Amino acid sequence: MKVTIYGSGYVGLVTAACLAEVGNRVVCMDIDEDKIAALRGGRIPIHEPGLDHLVLDSMEGGRIVFTSDPREAIAHGDIQFIAVGTPPDEDGTADLSYVTAVARSIGAHLDKYAVVVDKSTVPVGTADKVREVIAGELAARGSDTRFDVVSNPEFLKEGSAVNDFMRPDRIIVGSDSEEAVALMRELYAPFNRNHDRVMIMDVRSAELTKYAANCMLATKISFMNEMANLAERLGADIEQVRIGMGTDPRIGYHFIYAGCGYGGSCFPKDVQALERTADDIGFEARILKAVEGVNHRQKHRLFELISQHFDGQLDGRTLALWGLAFKPNTDDMREAPSRVLMEALWQAGARVQAYDPVANDEARRIYGERDDLRLCASAEEALEGADALSVVTEWSQFRSPDFDMVREYLKAPVIFDGRNLFEPKRMRDRGFVYYAIGRGAQAA
């Protein structure tokens, strides 16, 4: 099938690569000419396991091309995916300017029937706006070209997005057009062979499903962080509580890990956007407000523990950080807890020695070169001469370190574990002062 993807960011590039992998002819369009030039040269702008292989293989096979020419992109696709960014405005609402810009461009040049697909995470009612914009542009040039607008939200997890696309849990299609639904079923048939994963619903329900799913996951995380803070004060161990909770099949084990808060490009943005949507229609979304508030507070928890340990005297101290990305297997630092911690440490006069397996370059892009930040080439280098270690991202290589080496490199055997990777008793037995999240009395 002939497919056009607008946007070569995270969602757009993964969608393009996976659709091309199964034989579709894909044109990926972006207005950022530098990004398009890099992709044409085989340079993948994001870190996502397996993505580079798919893109390069499809480029060699002629199944995917990259362009900055909207006319070329619009002329190509029978199905046209809008996968551009929807960053939050200052008040938290989703900025739809990129989405509507693509819609205007489609309306200005479309000359054959096409299915326009909202792939970006967008507020309820966006498909109606996209339809209105395209129809307005067509009317302005006297064209009666037919088109349909479909909602097809993505459910990709950073770090496993390729697998999520190739082996989806569900494929949600929001449309009232039988013609559009038939084309979408044909497009997704290669990913749907084991059993039917396609769920057809109305457009607004599809749009809300994406927000509801992400907000539920964010709610589970904030709830567990709330329980962790209670456990800390009651002398209980949130890890034991988690295991006891997870055995209940109505709850399960997914997304019930306490820690130093969630980040990334989805949960923070989507919780805020749905909260603002509720405000706009005069409904107070109390749970969403609480989820956002708990997460904001939790991101400051590591700094609170560090400051308490050092009696507020952080000026001139050096903290080692393991992990900068908001989660493992990505270099994404958007809304990452590491940023909140580092900025608080700098404000207090401390220096940071940080290591992340893939996000060092992203940290350098965000913060530039500064005297109070040293980006290290290894976990060991980050420890050298530091007053304490803080674990912020649960990369696999941090789960079972050489603790003798850690003690040797640090000035003092002090660890602040924002992801509860280690057992307090074992850390105490090894001679460490150990702080975790919700593991009973602190400084085991």
CSV table of C-alpha atoms in Angstrom, one decimal, residues 22-237:
chain,number,residue,atom,x,y,z
A,22,VAL,CA,6.1,-5.5,5.8
A,23,GLY,CA,6.3,-4.3,2.2
A,24,ASN,CA,4.4,-1.0,2.0
A,25,ARG,CA,5.8,1.9,0.0
A,26,VAL,CA,6.3,4.7,2.5
A,27,VAL,CA,7.1,8.4,2.1
A,28,CYS,CA,8.1,10.1,5.3
A,29,MET,CA,7.8,13.8,5.2
A,30,ASP,CA,9.2,16.4,7.6
A,31,ILE,CA,9.7,20.2,7.3
A,32,ASP,CA,13.1,19.9,9.1
A,33,GLU,CA,15.4,19.6,6.1
A,34,ASP,CA,18.4,18.9,8.3
A,35,LYS,CA,16.6,15.9,9.8
A,36,ILE,CA,15.6,14.7,6.4
A,37,ALA,CA,19.2,15.0,5.1
A,38,ALA,CA,20.4,13.0,8.1
A,39,LEU,CA,17.8,10.3,7.5
A,40,ARG,CA,18.7,10.1,3.9
A,41,GLY,CA,22.3,9.6,5.0
A,42,GLY,CA,21.3,6.7,7.3
A,43,ARG,CA,21.6,8.6,10.5
A,44,ILE,CA,18.7,7.9,12.9
A,45,PRO,CA,18.0,10.9,15.2
A,46,ILE,CA,16.5,8.9,18.1
A,47,HIS,CA,17.7,5.9,20.1
A,48,GLU,CA,15.2,3.0,19.8
A,49,PRO,CA,16.3,-0.6,19.8
A,50,GLY,CA,16.0,-2.2,16.4
A,51,LEU,CA,14.8,1.0,14.6
A,52,ASP,CA,18.0,1.8,12.8
A,53,HIS,CA,18.1,-1.7,11.2
A,54,LEU,CA,14.5,-1.4,10.0
A,55,VAL,CA,15.0,2.1,8.5
A,56,LEU,CA,18.3,1.2,6.7
A,57,ASP,CA,16.9,-2.1,5.4
A,58,SER,CA,13.8,-0.4,4.0
A,59,MET,CA,15.9,2.4,2.5
A,60,GLU,CA,18.1,-0.2,0.7
A,61,GLY,CA,15.0,-2.0,-0.5
A,62,GLY,CA,13.4,1.2,-1.8
A,63,ARG,CA,10.4,0.8,0.5
A,64,ILE,CA,10.9,4.1,2.3
A,65,VAL,CA,12.0,7.5,1.2
A,66,PHE,CA,12.4,10.8,3.1
A,67,THR,CA,11.3,14.1,1.8
A,68,SER,CA,10.7,17.7,2.8
A,69,ASP,CA,8.4,18.3,-0.2
A,70,PRO,CA,4.7,18.3,0.9
A,71,ARG,CA,3.5,18.0,-2.7
A,72,GLU,CA,5.5,14.8,-3.1
A,73,ALA,CA,4.2,13.4,0.1
A,74,ILE,CA,0.5,14.2,-0.5
A,75,ALA,CA,0.6,12.9,-4.1
A,76,HIS,CA,2.0,9.5,-2.8
A,77,GLY,CA,-0.2,8.3,-0.1
A,78,ASP,CA,-3.6,6.5,-0.2
A,79,ILE,CA,-3.3,6.6,3.6
A,80,GLN,CA,-1.8,9.7,5.1
A,81,PHE,CA,-0.7,9.6,8.8
A,82,ILE,CA,-0.3,12.8,10.8
A,83,ALA,CA,2.4,12.0,13.3
A,84,VAL,CA,3.7,15.4,14.2
A,85,GLY,CA,4.3,16.7,17.7
A,86,THR,CA,1.6,18.1,20.0
A,87,PRO,CA,3.7,19.8,22.7
A,88,PRO,CA,2.0,21.3,25.7
A,89,ASP,CA,1.3,25.0,25.8
A,90,GLU,CA,2.1,27.0,28.9
A,91,ASP,CA,-1.3,26.0,30.4
A,92,GLY,CA,-0.8,22.3,29.7
A,93,THR,CA,-3.2,22.1,26.7
A,94,ALA,CA,-1.9,20.2,23.6
A,95,ASP,CA,-0.6,22.5,20.9
A,96,LEU,CA,-2.3,21.5,17.7
A,97,SER,CA,-0.6,24.0,15.4
A,98,TYR,CA,1.6,21.4,13.7
A,99,VAL,CA,-1.4,19.1,13.2
A,100,THR,CA,-3.5,21.8,11.6
A,101,ALA,CA,-0.6,22.9,9.5
A,102,VAL,CA,-0.4,19.4,8.0
A,103,ALA,CA,-4.2,19.4,7.5
A,104,ARG,CA,-4.0,22.7,5.6
A,105,SER,CA,-1.2,21.3,3.4
A,106,ILE,CA,-3.2,18.2,2.6
A,107,GLY,CA,-6.3,20.2,1.8
A,108,ALA,CA,-4.3,22.5,-0.4
A,109,HIS,CA,-2.9,19.7,-2.6
A,110,LEU,CA,-5.0,16.6,-2.3
A,111,ASP,CA,-6.5,15.5,-5.6
A,112,LYS,CA,-7.6,11.9,-5.0
A,113,TYR,CA,-9.4,10.0,-2.3
A,114,ALA,CA,-7.3,9.4,0.8
A,115,VAL,CA,-7.7,8.4,4.4
A,116,VAL,CA,-6.1,10.9,6.7
A,117,VAL,CA,-5.1,9.3,10.0
A,118,ASP,CA,-4.5,11.1,13.3
A,119,LYS,CA,-1.6,9.1,14.8
A,120,SER,CA,-0.4,11.9,17.1
A,121,THR,CA,-1.9,11.9,20.6
A,122,VAL,CA,-4.5,14.6,20.3
A,123,PRO,CA,-7.4,16.0,22.4
A,124,VAL,CA,-10.9,14.6,21.8
A,125,GLY,CA,-12.5,16.5,18.9
A,126,THR,CA,-9.2,16.9,16.9
A,127,ALA,CA,-10.4,14.7,14.1
A,128,ASP,CA,-13.3,17.1,13.6
A,129,LYS,CA,-11.0,20.0,13.4
A,130,VAL,CA,-8.7,18.2,10.9
A,131,ARG,CA,-11.7,17.4,8.8
A,132,GLU,CA,-12.9,21.0,8.9
A,133,VAL,CA,-9.5,22.4,7.9
A,134,ILE,CA,-9.0,20.0,5.0
A,135,ALA,CA,-12.6,20.6,3.8
A,136,GLY,CA,-12.0,24.4,4.0
A,137,GLU,CA,-8.9,24.2,1.9
A,138,LEU,CA,-10.6,22.0,-0.7
A,139,ALA,CA,-13.5,24.3,-0.9
A,140,ALA,CA,-11.3,27.3,-1.3
A,141,ARG,CA,-9.9,25.9,-4.5
A,142,GLY,CA,-13.2,24.5,-5.7
A,143,SER,CA,-12.3,20.8,-5.3
A,144,ASP,CA,-14.7,18.1,-4.5
A,145,THR,CA,-12.0,15.5,-3.7
A,146,ARG,CA,-13.3,13.0,-1.1
A,147,PHE,CA,-11.4,12.1,2.0
A,148,ASP,CA,-12.0,10.5,5.4
A,149,VAL,CA,-10.4,11.3,8.8
A,150,VAL,CA,-9.6,8.4,11.1
A,151,SER,CA,-8.3,8.3,14.6
A,152,ASN,CA,-5.6,5.6,15.1
A,153,PRO,CA,-3.8,6.3,18.3
A,154,GLU,CA,-0.4,4.8,18.9
A,155,PHE,CA,0.4,2.7,22.0
A,156,LEU,CA,4.2,2.6,21.7
A,157,LYS,CA,6.5,2.3,24.7
A,158,GLU,CA,9.8,4.0,24.3
A,159,GLY,CA,12.5,1.3,24.5
A,160,SER,CA,10.2,-1.4,22.9
A,161,ALA,CA,8.4,0.6,20.3
A,162,VAL,CA,9.3,-1.6,17.3
A,163,ASN,CA,8.1,-4.7,19.1
A,164,ASP,CA,5.0,-2.9,20.2
A,165,PHE,CA,4.2,-1.9,16.6
A,166,MET,CA,5.0,-5.3,15.1
A,167,ARG,CA,3.1,-7.2,17.8
A,168,PRO,CA,0.4,-4.9,19.0
A,169,ASP,CA,-1.9,-5.6,21.9
A,170,ARG,CA,-4.7,-3.7,20.1
A,171,ILE,CA,-5.2,-1.7,17.0
A,172,ILE,CA,-7.8,1.0,17.6
A,173,VAL,CA,-9.5,2.6,14.6
A,174,GLY,CA,-12.0,5.4,15.1
A,175,SER,CA,-14.1,6.0,12.1
A,176,ASP,CA,-17.7,5.9,10.8
A,177,SER,CA,-16.6,5.3,7.2
A,178,GLU,CA,-16.8,1.7,5.9
A,179,GLU,CA,-14.4,2.6,3.1
A,180,ALA,CA,-11.8,4.0,5.5
A,181,VAL,CA,-12.1,1.1,7.9
A,182,ALA,CA,-11.6,-1.4,5.1
A,183,LEU,CA,-8.4,0.3,4.1
A,184,MET,CA,-7.1,0.4,7.6
A,185,ARG,CA,-7.9,-3.3,8.1
A,186,GLU,CA,-5.9,-4.0,4.9
A,187,LEU,CA,-3.0,-1.9,6.1
A,188,TYR,CA,-2.8,-3.6,9.5
A,189,ALA,CA,-3.4,-7.2,8.2
A,190,PRO,CA,0.3,-8.1,8.5
A,191,PHE,CA,0.2,-7.2,12.2
A,192,ASN,CA,-3.1,-9.0,12.8
A,193,ARG,CA,-2.6,-12.6,11.7
A,194,ASN,CA,-2.6,-14.4,15.0
A,195,HIS,CA,-6.0,-13.1,16.1
A,196,ASP,CA,-8.1,-10.0,15.3
A,197,ARG,CA,-6.7,-7.1,17.3
A,198,VAL,CA,-8.5,-4.4,15.4
A,199,MET,CA,-11.1,-2.6,17.4
A,200,ILE,CA,-13.5,-0.3,15.5
A,201,MET,CA,-15.2,2.6,17.4
A,202,ASP,CA,-16.3,6.1,16.9
A,203,VAL,CA,-13.7,8.8,16.4
A,204,ARG,CA,-14.1,10.5,19.8
A,205,SER,CA,-14.0,7.3,21.7
A,206,ALA,CA,-10.7,6.4,20.0
A,207,GLU,CA,-9.2,9.8,20.8
A,208,LEU,CA,-10.2,9.5,24.5
A,209,THR,CA,-9.0,5.8,24.7
A,210,LYS,CA,-5.4,6.9,24.2
A,211,TYR,CA,-5.6,9.6,26.9
A,212,ALA,CA,-7.5,7.3,29.3
A,213,ALA,CA,-4.9,4.5,28.9
A,214,ASN,CA,-1.9,6.7,29.6
A,215,CYS,CA,-3.6,8.5,32.4
A,216,MET,CA,-4.5,5.1,34.0
A,217,LEU,CA,-0.9,4.0,33.9
A,218,ALA,CA,0.2,7.4,35.3
A,219,THR,CA,-2.4,7.0,38.1
A,220,LYS,CA,-1.0,3.6,39.1
A,221,ILE,CA,2.5,5.0,39.4
A,222,SER,CA,1.4,8.0,41.4
A,223,PHE,CA,-0.7,5.8,43.6
A,224,MET,CA,2.3,3.5,44.4
A,225,ASN,CA,4.4,6.6,45.1
A,226,GLU,CA,1.8,7.8,47.5
A,227,MET,CA,1.8,4.4,49.2
A,228,ALA,CA,5.6,4.4,49.3
A,229,ASN,CA,5.6,7.7,51.2
A,230,LEU,CA,3.1,6.2,53.6
A,231,ALA,CA,5.2,3.1,54.0
A,232,GLU,CA,8.3,5.2,54.8
A,233,ARG,CA,6.5,6.9,57.6
A,234,LEU,CA,4.8,3.7,58.9
A,235,GLY,CA,7.9,1.5,58.9
A,236,ALA,CA,6.6,-0.7,56.1
A,237,ASP,CA,8.4,-1.9,52.9
